[in-house]
Amino acid sequence: MSDDFTPQEGSCSCYSNTYTINHTPMARFICHCTICQDYTGKAYNDVTVLLKSDLSELEIDKTRFRSWKMPPNISRGLCKRCHKPSIETAVGGNLVLIPTDNYPDKAALPEPAMHLFYNRRIRDVDDNLPKYEGFVQSQSMVVKELAQGLYKRVTKR
Ligand SMILES: [Zn+2]
């Protein structure tokens, strides 16, 4: 299950929370939903998805987790010090979401696959990525993307 990803030390913006990322993310997408806007303080969340086992050396004591009521059931961690995103978990902690801002070397990441909740966008994005609107469409595309990502991981063995 190894790939040629060079491990990186991810962190929140003030480095109070750190973790080592040991694997290429399974998926990367850009979410424009209002919760992501709230969470990041930005127009959207450009975020990667990894398996919990892809991370090591987690030092996230200074992360405060909060769950928004709306599905998907994601627990979003903000740094207690810089109040910027630290790490997010989903599916009972088995999936980890890390904003691309938290990687020191973004060039090593896969390109984003799509825009989600594009109807909530603060501004138009001029790129060729698919853009999905609303909860049903966005949710089903995430599930599909993750299923493909997992399939690739499993068949790579
Ligand atoms: Zn911080």
XYZ file of N, CA, C and O and ligand atoms in Angstrom:
629
model
N 0.827 -1.196 0.000
C 0.000 0.000 0.000
C 0.864 1.250 0.000
O 0.442 2.299 0.455
N 2.096 1.154 -0.410
C 2.916 2.357 -0.372
C 2.790 3.064 -1.713
O 2.490 2.468 -2.730
N 2.991 4.364 -1.691
C 3.101 5.071 -2.948
C 4.319 5.978 -2.850
O 5.068 5.908 -1.877
N 4.531 6.793 -3.859
C 5.779 7.558 -3.850
C 5.608 8.932 -3.210
O 6.351 9.856 -3.502
N 4.652 9.048 -2.337
C 4.410 10.310 -1.649
C 5.484 10.532 -0.578
O 5.709 9.676 0.264
N 6.130 11.658 -0.644
C 7.110 11.994 0.392
C 6.364 12.530 1.610
O 5.586 13.482 1.480
N 6.551 11.929 2.772
C 5.799 12.377 3.948
C 5.987 13.871 4.216
O 7.069 14.413 4.019
N 4.903 14.498 4.639
C 4.932 15.927 4.930
C 4.409 16.154 6.339
O 3.535 15.424 6.793
N 4.900 17.194 6.970
C 4.329 17.565 8.254
C 3.290 18.660 8.041
O 3.621 19.786 7.689
N 2.025 18.263 8.219
C 0.940 19.223 8.091
C 0.736 19.963 9.398
O 1.145 19.481 10.465
N 0.094 21.120 9.321
C -0.131 21.898 10.536
C -1.207 22.950 10.297
O -1.521 23.292 9.161
N -1.733 23.458 11.406
C -2.569 24.656 11.306
C -1.648 25.836 11.025
O -0.431 25.685 10.978
N -2.221 27.018 10.889
C -1.399 28.142 10.430
C -0.342 28.565 11.457
O 0.661 29.164 11.092
N -0.542 28.242 12.737
C 0.438 28.679 13.754
C 1.309 27.525 14.252
O 2.095 27.696 15.179
N 1.158 26.339 13.675
C 1.969 25.160 14.011
C 1.728 24.645 15.433
O 2.545 23.887 15.951
N 0.631 25.043 16.069
C 0.313 24.472 17.388
C -0.173 23.036 17.246
O -0.063 22.244 18.179
N -0.748 22.715 16.086
C -1.226 21.360 15.807
C -0.452 20.828 14.603
O -0.425 21.487 13.564
N 0.130 19.659 14.760
C 0.917 19.094 13.660
C 0.633 17.598 13.514
O 0.148 16.949 14.450
N 0.909 17.086 12.342
C 0.746 15.651 12.069
C 1.542 15.337 10.818
O 1.796 16.212 9.984
N 1.948 14.077 10.715
C 2.688 13.656 9.529
C 1.736 12.965 8.570
O 0.984 12.066 8.962
N 1.765 13.413 7.324
C 0.919 12.843 6.277
C 1.819 11.920 5.455
O 2.814 12.367 4.889
N 1.454 10.649 5.402
C 2.348 9.652 4.809
C 1.872 9.094 3.478
O 2.495 8.182 2.944
N 0.768 9.582 2.976
C 0.216 8.971 1.769
C -0.462 10.037 0.904
O -0.994 11.016 1.428
N -0.463 9.812 -0.396
C -1.211 10.687 -1.300
C -2.688 10.683 -0.905
O -3.250 9.609 -0.664
N -3.309 11.847 -0.819
C -4.750 11.851 -0.494
C -5.567 11.041 -1.499
O -5.233 10.968 -2.677
N -6.643 10.435 -1.005
C -7.563 9.663 -1.854
C -8.368 10.569 -2.742
O -8.818 10.159 -3.809
N -8.637 11.746 -2.253
C -9.497 12.660 -2.994
C -9.176 14.087 -2.586
O -8.624 14.331 -1.511
N -9.490 14.990 -3.484
C -9.355 16.413 -3.179
C -10.487 17.143 -3.892
O -10.743 16.888 -5.071
N -11.188 17.984 -3.181
C -12.252 18.744 -3.814
C -12.375 20.106 -3.154
O -11.762 20.365 -2.116
N -13.163 20.940 -3.782
C -13.324 22.309 -3.311
C -14.777 22.493 -2.932
O -15.667 22.391 -3.781
N -15.008 22.731 -1.653
C -16.386 22.838 -1.174
C -16.731 24.293 -0.871
O -16.037 24.959 -0.114
N -17.844 24.735 -1.449
C -18.296 26.119 -1.281
C -19.452 26.220 -0.292
O -20.125 27.253 -0.246
N -19.741 25.174 0.468
C -20.914 25.239 1.355
C -20.663 26.270 2.462
O -19.530 26.623 2.768
N -21.748 26.742 3.062
C -21.615 27.828 4.039
C -20.890 27.364 5.301
O -20.226 28.151 5.959
N -21.003 26.076 5.623
C -20.284 25.569 6.800
C -18.775 25.618 6.541
O -18.000 26.030 7.400
N -18.387 25.225 5.335
C -16.957 25.301 4.994
C -16.478 26.752 4.962
O -15.352 27.045 5.364
N -17.326 27.637 4.520
C -16.946 29.059 4.527
C -16.738 29.538 5.958
O -15.762 30.228 6.270
N -17.663 29.140 6.813
C -17.595 29.479 8.223
C -16.328 28.907 8.861
O -15.606 29.582 9.590
N -16.093 27.656 8.555
C -14.981 26.913 9.164
C -13.621 27.480 8.762
O -12.727 27.636 9.585
N -13.476 27.789 7.468
C -12.167 28.239 6.987
C -11.994 29.756 7.041
O -10.879 30.252 6.984
N -13.115 30.487 7.113
C -13.027 31.940 7.007
C -12.658 32.379 5.599
O -12.201 33.493 5.386
N -12.860 31.477 4.643
C -12.517 31.759 3.252
C -13.728 31.500 2.356
O -14.764 31.024 2.816
N -13.579 31.779 1.075
C -14.701 31.613 0.153
C -15.071 30.143 -0.016
O -16.213 29.805 -0.318
N -14.101 29.269 0.171
C -14.364 27.832 0.025
C -13.274 27.050 0.743
O -12.254 27.604 1.154
N -13.516 25.746 0.882
C -12.550 24.856 1.518
C -11.964 23.930 0.446
O -12.673 23.108 -0.119
N -10.703 24.128 0.147
C -9.976 23.240 -0.768
C -9.367 22.162 0.128
O -8.436 22.416 0.877
N -9.947 20.962 0.070
C -9.672 19.978 1.119
C -9.320 18.611 0.541
O -9.802 18.236 -0.537
N -8.465 17.894 1.238
C -8.076 16.544 0.829
C -8.695 15.531 1.790
O -9.001 15.857 2.933
N -8.839 14.303 1.306
C -9.388 13.223 2.126
C -8.363 12.100 2.212
O -7.806 11.673 1.195
N -8.121 11.647 3.425
C -7.154 10.560 3.658
C -7.768 9.530 4.594
O -8.775 9.800 5.257
N -7.140 8.366 4.653
C -7.508 7.390 5.667
C -6.800 7.775 6.961
O -5.693 8.332 6.932
N -7.433 7.447 8.073
C -6.836 7.721 9.381
C -5.415 7.144 9.456
O -4.506 7.751 10.003
N -5.242 5.954 8.855
C -3.947 5.276 8.932
C -2.870 5.942 8.076
O -1.697 5.562 8.140
N -3.264 6.914 7.264
C -2.272 7.646 6.462
C -1.525 8.686 7.285
O -0.559 9.272 6.819
N -2.018 8.930 8.499
C -1.407 9.951 9.350
C -0.666 9.320 10.515
O -1.036 8.260 11.001
N 0.397 9.985 10.946
C 1.098 9.555 12.153
C 1.563 10.782 12.919
O 1.470 11.907 12.416
N 2.048 10.552 14.105
C 2.587 11.622 14.958
C 1.622 12.793 15.112
O 2.003 13.957 14.935
N 0.397 12.462 15.418
C -0.590 13.523 15.597
C -0.367 14.260 16.916
O -0.354 13.645 17.979
N -0.176 15.541 16.813
C -0.082 16.413 17.990
C -1.196 17.433 17.847
O -0.994 18.525 17.326
N -2.391 17.020 18.248
C -3.546 17.901 17.988
C -4.299 18.229 19.281
O -5.507 18.437 19.275
N -3.563 18.299 20.377
C -4.185 18.656 21.664
C -4.781 20.050 21.644
O -5.708 20.340 22.396
N -4.225 20.903 20.814
C -4.723 22.277 20.776
C -5.783 22.463 19.687
O -5.965 23.556 19.162
N -6.449 21.369 19.359
C -7.549 21.431 18.405
C -8.869 21.285 19.154
O -9.010 20.405 19.997
N -9.809 22.153 18.852
C -11.148 22.018 19.413
C -12.075 21.520 18.311
O -12.215 22.170 17.275
N -12.709 20.376 18.536
C -13.582 19.799 17.520
C -15.020 20.248 17.732
O -15.491 20.361 18.856
N -15.663 20.458 16.635
C -17.066 20.858 16.676
C -17.792 20.160 15.536
O -17.288 20.096 14.416
N -18.956 19.634 15.834
C -19.768 19.004 14.791
C -20.922 19.902 14.431
O -21.652 20.356 15.309
N -21.062 20.161 13.165
C -22.240 20.885 12.710
C -23.361 19.856 12.578
O -23.104 18.687 12.277
N -24.584 20.280 12.797
C -25.687 19.312 12.807
C -25.951 18.717 11.437
O -26.319 17.567 11.299
N -25.728 19.544 10.429
C -26.076 19.068 9.092
C -25.139 17.950 8.646
O -23.945 18.019 8.877
N -25.685 16.919 7.978
C -24.777 15.958 7.364
C -24.062 16.604 6.185
O -24.564 17.602 5.676
N -22.927 16.128 5.720
C -22.238 14.927 6.207
C -21.675 15.135 7.601
O -21.274 16.243 7.944
N -21.689 14.056 8.366
C -21.292 14.162 9.751
C -19.794 14.308 9.912
O -19.072 13.354 10.122
N -19.363 15.527 9.809
C -17.936 15.808 9.868
C -17.643 16.543 11.163
O -18.359 17.467 11.531
N -16.618 16.104 11.845
C -16.171 16.794 13.038
C -15.023 17.703 12.636
O -13.993 17.239 12.159
N -15.230 18.985 12.779
C -14.259 19.948 12.254
C -13.440 20.539 13.380
O -13.974 21.101 14.317
N -12.134 20.400 13.242
C -11.247 20.873 14.293
C -10.610 22.206 13.957
O -9.990 22.359 12.911
N -10.800 23.156 14.874
C -10.144 24.455 14.727
C -9.047 24.568 15.777
O -9.193 24.068 16.897
N -7.976 25.224 15.429
C -6.903 25.452 16.390
C -7.391 26.407 17.478
O -8.015 27.419 17.186
N -7.081 26.063 18.732
C -7.503 26.914 19.845
C -6.725 28.220 19.862
O -7.134 29.177 20.500
N -5.588 28.231 19.196
C -4.741 29.421 19.243
C -4.952 30.321 18.020
O -5.311 31.473 18.163
N -4.755 29.759 16.807
C -4.877 30.630 15.621
C -6.301 30.628 15.052
O -6.602 31.408 14.160
N -7.153 29.733 15.579
C -8.556 29.653 15.142
C -8.698 29.328 13.658
O -9.716 29.640 13.049
N -7.667 28.734 13.097
C -7.714 28.301 11.707
C -7.899 26.775 11.690
O -7.638 26.090 12.683
N -8.344 26.224 10.546
C -8.569 24.780 10.487
C -7.321 23.970 10.865
O -6.212 24.302 10.444
N -7.540 22.944 11.663
C -6.459 22.041 12.046
C -6.620 20.725 11.296
O -5.793 20.358 10.466
N -7.709 20.022 11.582
C -7.965 18.723 10.955
C -9.453 18.425 11.110
O -10.081 18.914 12.046
N -10.007 17.655 10.185
C -11.414 17.269 10.268
C -11.491 15.753 10.203
O -10.676 15.125 9.527
N -12.474 15.180 10.862
C -12.660 13.738 10.766
C -14.099 13.434 10.368
O -15.010 14.200 10.648
N -14.258 12.278 9.707
C -15.585 11.856 9.255
C -15.681 10.341 9.353
O -14.667 9.658 9.536
N -16.880 9.826 9.222
C -17.144 8.387 9.281
C -16.505 7.779 10.546
O -15.692 6.856 10.484
N -16.879 8.338 11.681
C -16.404 7.816 12.954
C -14.899 7.912 13.128
O -14.287 7.107 13.831
N -14.280 8.874 12.471
C -12.837 9.068 12.624
C -12.008 8.271 11.648
O -10.780 8.379 11.636
N -12.641 7.466 10.810
C -11.876 6.636 9.871
C -11.357 7.415 8.667
O -10.377 7.023 8.047
N -12.040 8.488 8.359
C -11.557 9.370 7.304
C -11.087 10.669 7.942
O -11.651 11.142 8.920
N -10.043 11.214 7.355
C -9.491 12.473 7.844
C -9.512 13.461 6.693
O -9.170 13.113 5.564
N -9.931 14.670 6.977
C -9.925 15.723 5.964
C -8.907 16.781 6.378
O -8.917 17.241 7.516
N -8.074 17.126 5.437
C -7.055 18.137 5.717
C -7.106 19.209 4.634
O -6.957 18.906 3.444
N -7.331 20.452 5.042
C -7.326 21.536 4.055
C -5.954 21.626 3.378
O -4.921 21.439 4.036
N -5.942 21.907 2.098
C -4.657 21.943 1.385
C -3.734 23.028 1.943
O -2.520 22.907 1.843
N -4.306 24.072 2.555
C -3.479 25.110 3.174
C -2.561 24.548 4.257
O -1.556 25.165 4.594
N -2.934 23.402 4.804
C -2.158 22.848 5.919
C -0.988 21.981 5.464
O -0.261 21.440 6.282
N -0.828 21.828 4.155
C 0.318 21.077 3.632
C 1.455 22.058 3.308
O 1.221 23.071 2.635
N 2.680 21.738 3.706
C 3.787 22.619 3.312
C 4.090 22.544 1.816
O 4.542 23.520 1.227
N 3.834 21.382 1.200
C 4.141 21.231 -0.228
C 2.880 20.835 -0.998
O 2.598 19.649 -1.197
N 2.132 21.848 -1.421
C 0.880 21.580 -2.136
C 1.116 20.971 -3.515
O 0.247 20.333 -4.090
N 2.313 21.181 -4.071
C 2.603 20.670 -5.413
C 2.551 19.142 -5.462
O 2.351 18.558 -6.530
N 2.719 18.498 -4.312
C 2.707 17.036 -4.271
C 1.285 16.474 -4.246
O 1.092 15.262 -4.323
N 0.294 17.353 -4.167
C -1.080 16.887 -4.026
C -1.728 16.665 -5.384
O -1.364 17.309 -6.371
N -2.701 15.754 -5.439
C -3.469 15.619 -6.687
C -4.267 16.897 -6.938
O -4.545 17.655 -6.013
N -4.629 17.116 -8.186
C -5.472 18.263 -8.526
C -6.865 18.051 -7.929
O -7.306 16.921 -7.765
N -7.572 19.134 -7.618
C -8.951 18.949 -7.155
C -9.799 18.289 -8.236
O -9.575 18.510 -9.432
N -10.756 17.473 -7.805
C -11.592 16.744 -8.766
C -12.843 17.524 -9.147
O -13.397 17.315 -10.218
N -13.302 18.406 -8.269
C -14.601 19.045 -8.514
C -14.872 20.169 -7.519
O -14.196 20.284 -6.501
N -15.873 20.950 -7.859
C -16.419 21.940 -6.941
C -17.740 21.410 -6.396
O -18.553 20.871 -7.148
N -17.955 21.590 -5.098
C -19.199 21.156 -4.471
C -19.956 22.351 -3.921
O -19.341 23.357 -3.552
N -21.276 22.212 -3.834
C -22.129 23.309 -3.348
C -21.798 24.608 -4.071
O -21.742 25.683 -3.476
N -21.596 24.457 -5.377
C -21.181 25.614 -6.175
C -22.245 26.718 -6.156
O -21.945 27.889 -6.339
N -23.485 26.331 -5.914
C -24.561 27.327 -5.822
C -24.358 28.287 -4.644
O -24.942 29.358 -4.614
N -23.519 27.880 -3.675
C -23.250 28.720 -2.508
C -21.998 29.573 -2.681
O -21.527 30.192 -1.729
N -21.453 29.540 -3.868
C -20.159 30.211 -4.076
C -20.240 31.713 -3.793
O -21.270 32.351 -4.030
N -19.142 32.225 -3.288
C -19.035 33.664 -3.063
C -18.679 34.339 -4.375
O -19.143 35.430 -4.670
N -17.834 33.657 -5.157
C -17.560 34.181 -6.491
C -17.368 33.024 -7.470
O -17.059 31.904 -7.070
N -17.533 33.341 -8.756
C -17.371 32.335 -9.789
C -15.917 31.887 -9.861
O -15.001 32.666 -9.601
N -15.728 30.625 -10.210
C -14.386 30.102 -10.397
C -14.244 29.713 -11.862
O -15.070 28.983 -12.399
N -13.198 30.226 -12.471
C -13.003 29.991 -13.898
C -12.023 28.835 -14.096
O -10.830 29.037 -14.234
N -12.533 27.631 -14.055
C -11.690 26.471 -14.349
C -12.562 25.417 -15.035
O -13.766 25.620 -15.214
N -11.938 24.313 -15.416
C -12.681 23.296 -16.167
C -13.194 22.158 -15.292
O -13.634 21.140 -15.807
N -13.126 22.338 -13.978
C -13.582 21.258 -13.102
C -15.103 21.187 -13.104
O -15.775 22.211 -13.257
N -15.637 19.974 -12.906
C -17.094 19.870 -12.775
C -17.576 20.640 -11.548
O -16.874 20.702 -10.536
N -18.729 21.239 -11.677
C -19.293 22.026 -10.585
C -20.662 21.471 -10.234
O -21.551 21.405 -11.077
N -20.802 21.070 -8.976
C -22.057 20.465 -8.540
C -22.755 21.378 -7.553
O -22.118 22.039 -6.742
N -24.055 21.382 -7.624
C -24.839 22.293 -6.815
C -25.722 21.528 -5.844
O -26.191 20.441 -6.142
N -25.942 22.120 -4.702
C -26.924 21.591 -3.772
C -26.468 20.347 -3.044
O -25.467 19.721 -3.373
N -27.243 19.987 -2.040
C -26.829 18.915 -1.154
C -26.840 17.541 -1.812
O -25.867 16.796 -1.731
N -27.936 17.213 -2.490
C -28.072 15.854 -3.027
C -26.984 15.562 -4.053
O -26.294 14.540 -3.996
N -26.813 16.503 -4.977
C -25.808 16.319 -6.019
C -24.393 16.276 -5.421
O -23.601 15.389 -5.725
N -24.097 17.237 -4.561
C -22.752 17.333 -3.989
C -22.424 16.091 -3.171
O -21.352 15.494 -3.295
N -23.375 15.702 -2.335
C -23.152 14.544 -1.478
C -22.910 13.280 -2.301
O -22.004 12.506 -2.033
N -23.729 13.073 -3.326
C -23.582 11.838 -4.099
C -22.261 11.841 -4.875
O -21.630 10.791 -5.044
N -21.798 13.000 -5.312
C -20.530 13.040 -6.020
C -19.352 12.788 -5.077
O -18.370 12.172 -5.459
N -19.443 13.262 -3.844
C -18.383 12.982 -2.863
C -18.304 11.490 -2.590
O -17.230 10.895 -2.582
N -19.469 10.896 -2.391
C -19.489 9.455 -2.102
C -18.877 8.679 -3.268
O -18.066 7.769 -3.075
N -19.223 9.075 -4.479
C -18.686 8.407 -5.663
C -17.163 8.584 -5.741
O -16.423 7.624 -5.986
N -16.714 9.809 -5.501
C -15.282 10.102 -5.561
C -14.511 9.299 -4.508
O -13.450 8.738 -4.787
N -15.061 9.233 -3.312
C -14.403 8.484 -2.246
C -14.392 6.992 -2.551
O -13.411 6.297 -2.300
N -15.489 6.498 -3.110
C -15.549 5.081 -3.466
C -14.472 4.758 -4.493
O -13.780 3.741 -4.389
N -14.302 5.637 -5.469
C -13.263 5.419 -6.482
C -11.869 5.475 -5.848
O -11.000 4.670 -6.154
N -11.676 6.447 -4.952
C -10.392 6.589 -4.273
C -10.055 5.356 -3.453
O -8.930 4.855 -3.473
N -11.062 4.850 -2.730
C -10.861 3.649 -1.923
C -10.565 2.449 -2.811
O -9.691 1.637 -2.525
N -11.295 2.355 -3.909
C -11.095 1.241 -4.835
C -9.661 1.230 -5.365
O -9.008 0.195 -5.397
N -9.181 2.406 -5.720
C -7.797 2.497 -6.217
C -6.820 2.056 -5.154
O -5.842 1.374 -5.441
N -7.072 2.473 -3.925
C -6.171 2.104 -2.833
C -6.164 0.584 -2.639
O -5.111 -0.028 -2.476
N -7.327 -0.004 -2.657
C -7.439 -1.436 -2.380
C -6.824 -2.261 -3.508
O -6.149 -3.254 -3.267
N -7.038 -1.826 -4.746
C -6.535 -2.623 -5.859
C -5.047 -2.404 -6.108
O -4.434 -3.149 -6.872
N -4.458 -1.409 -5.470
C -3.030 -1.128 -5.666
C -2.152 -2.121 -4.914
O -0.972 -2.248 -5.197
N -2.730 -2.806 -3.938
C -1.953 -3.712 -3.106
C -1.167 -4.727 -3.911
O -1.700 -5.309 -4.827
Zn -2.958 27.160 15.073
